[in-house]
Short mmCIF file of C-alpha atoms in Angstrom, two decimals:
data_model
loop_
_atom_site.label_atom_id
_atom_site.label_comp_id
_atom_site.label_asym_id
_atom_site.label_seq_id
_atom_site.Cartn_x
_atom_site.Cartn_y
_atom_site.Cartn_z
CA UNK A 1012 -16.27 -37.64 0.38
CA UNK A 1013 -12.96 -35.75 -0.81
CA UNK A 1014 -14.40 -33.65 -3.72
CA UNK A 1015 -17.17 -32.60 -1.25
CA UNK A 1016 -14.40 -31.22 1.31
CA UNK A 1017 -12.81 -29.60 -1.54
CA UNK A 1018 -16.16 -28.12 -2.37
CA UNK A 1019 -16.86 -26.84 1.53
CA UNK A 1020 -13.25 -25.62 1.07
CA UNK A 1021 -13.25 -23.67 -1.53
CA UNK A 1022 -16.70 -22.45 -1.02
CA UNK A 1023 -15.38 -20.89 1.92
CA UNK A 1024 -12.16 -19.65 1.28
CA UNK A 1025 -14.81 -17.91 -2.16
CA UNK A 1026 -17.01 -16.58 0.82
CA UNK A 1027 -13.99 -15.05 2.73
CA UNK A 1028 -12.55 -13.39 0.27
CA UNK A 1029 -15.56 -11.36 -1.37
CA UNK A 1030 -15.93 -10.51 1.64
CA UNK A 1031 -12.23 -8.88 2.26
CA UNK A 1032 -13.05 -7.01 -0.85
CA UNK A 1033 -15.80 -5.49 0.36
CA UNK A 1034 -14.29 -3.98 3.59
CA UNK A 1035 -11.06 -2.77 1.64
CA UNK A 1036 -12.95 -1.20 -1.49
CA UNK A 1037 -15.36 0.25 1.07
CA UNK A 1038 -11.78 1.68 3.24
CA UNK A 1039 -10.15 3.35 -0.32
CA UNK A 1040 -13.79 5.02 -0.11
CA UNK A 1041 -12.47 7.49 2.54
CA UNK A 1042 -10.76 10.13 2.01
CA UNK A 1043 -7.08 11.04 3.97
CA UNK A 1044 -6.56 13.79 5.61
CA UNK A 1045 -4.06 16.27 4.64
CA UNK A 1046 -1.63 16.36 7.51
CA UNK A 1047 -1.34 12.16 7.05
CA UNK A 1048 -0.34 12.57 3.97
CA UNK A 1049 2.67 14.98 3.91
CA UNK A 1050 3.59 12.85 6.61
CA UNK A 1051 3.90 9.68 4.71
CA UNK A 1052 5.14 12.15 1.61
CA UNK A 1053 7.59 13.49 4.43
CA UNK A 1054 8.40 9.50 6.52
CA UNK A 1055 9.02 8.23 2.30
CA UNK A 1056 11.20 11.58 1.55
CA UNK A 1057 12.76 10.28 4.72
CA UNK A 1058 13.26 7.27 3.94
CA UNK A 1059 14.56 7.99 -0.24
CA UNK A 1060 17.45 10.06 1.01
CA UNK A 1061 18.52 7.95 3.44
CA UNK A 1062 18.85 4.41 1.74
CA UNK A 1063 18.74 5.58 -2.29
CA UNK A 1064 22.64 4.76 -3.73
CA UNK A 1065 22.53 8.14 -5.70
CA UNK A 1066 19.70 9.97 -5.18
CA UNK A 1067 21.24 13.69 -7.10
CA UNK A 1068 22.18 11.53 -9.99
CA UNK A 1069 19.85 12.54 -12.44
CA UNK A 1070 18.18 15.48 -10.36
CA UNK A 1071 19.04 18.02 -8.44
CA UNK A 1072 19.17 18.45 -4.62
CA UNK A 1073 17.04 21.63 -5.22
CA UNK A 1074 14.18 20.24 -7.59
CA UNK A 1075 13.92 17.40 -5.62
CA UNK A 1076 13.10 18.58 -2.90
#
């Protein structure tokens, strides 16, 4: 009975994991709007400037900008 339950549980989890992979792959096919990309880059750059301890150690601010 334990073996049957574990096989049933494994098949159940496997079927749902395959379904989520298909959804993830479908989301990769959707193009991202340019304004959303700019917002993402601006957010990442602001966090980098805020949190990086020595951001301009190897590159000048002008080159990084």
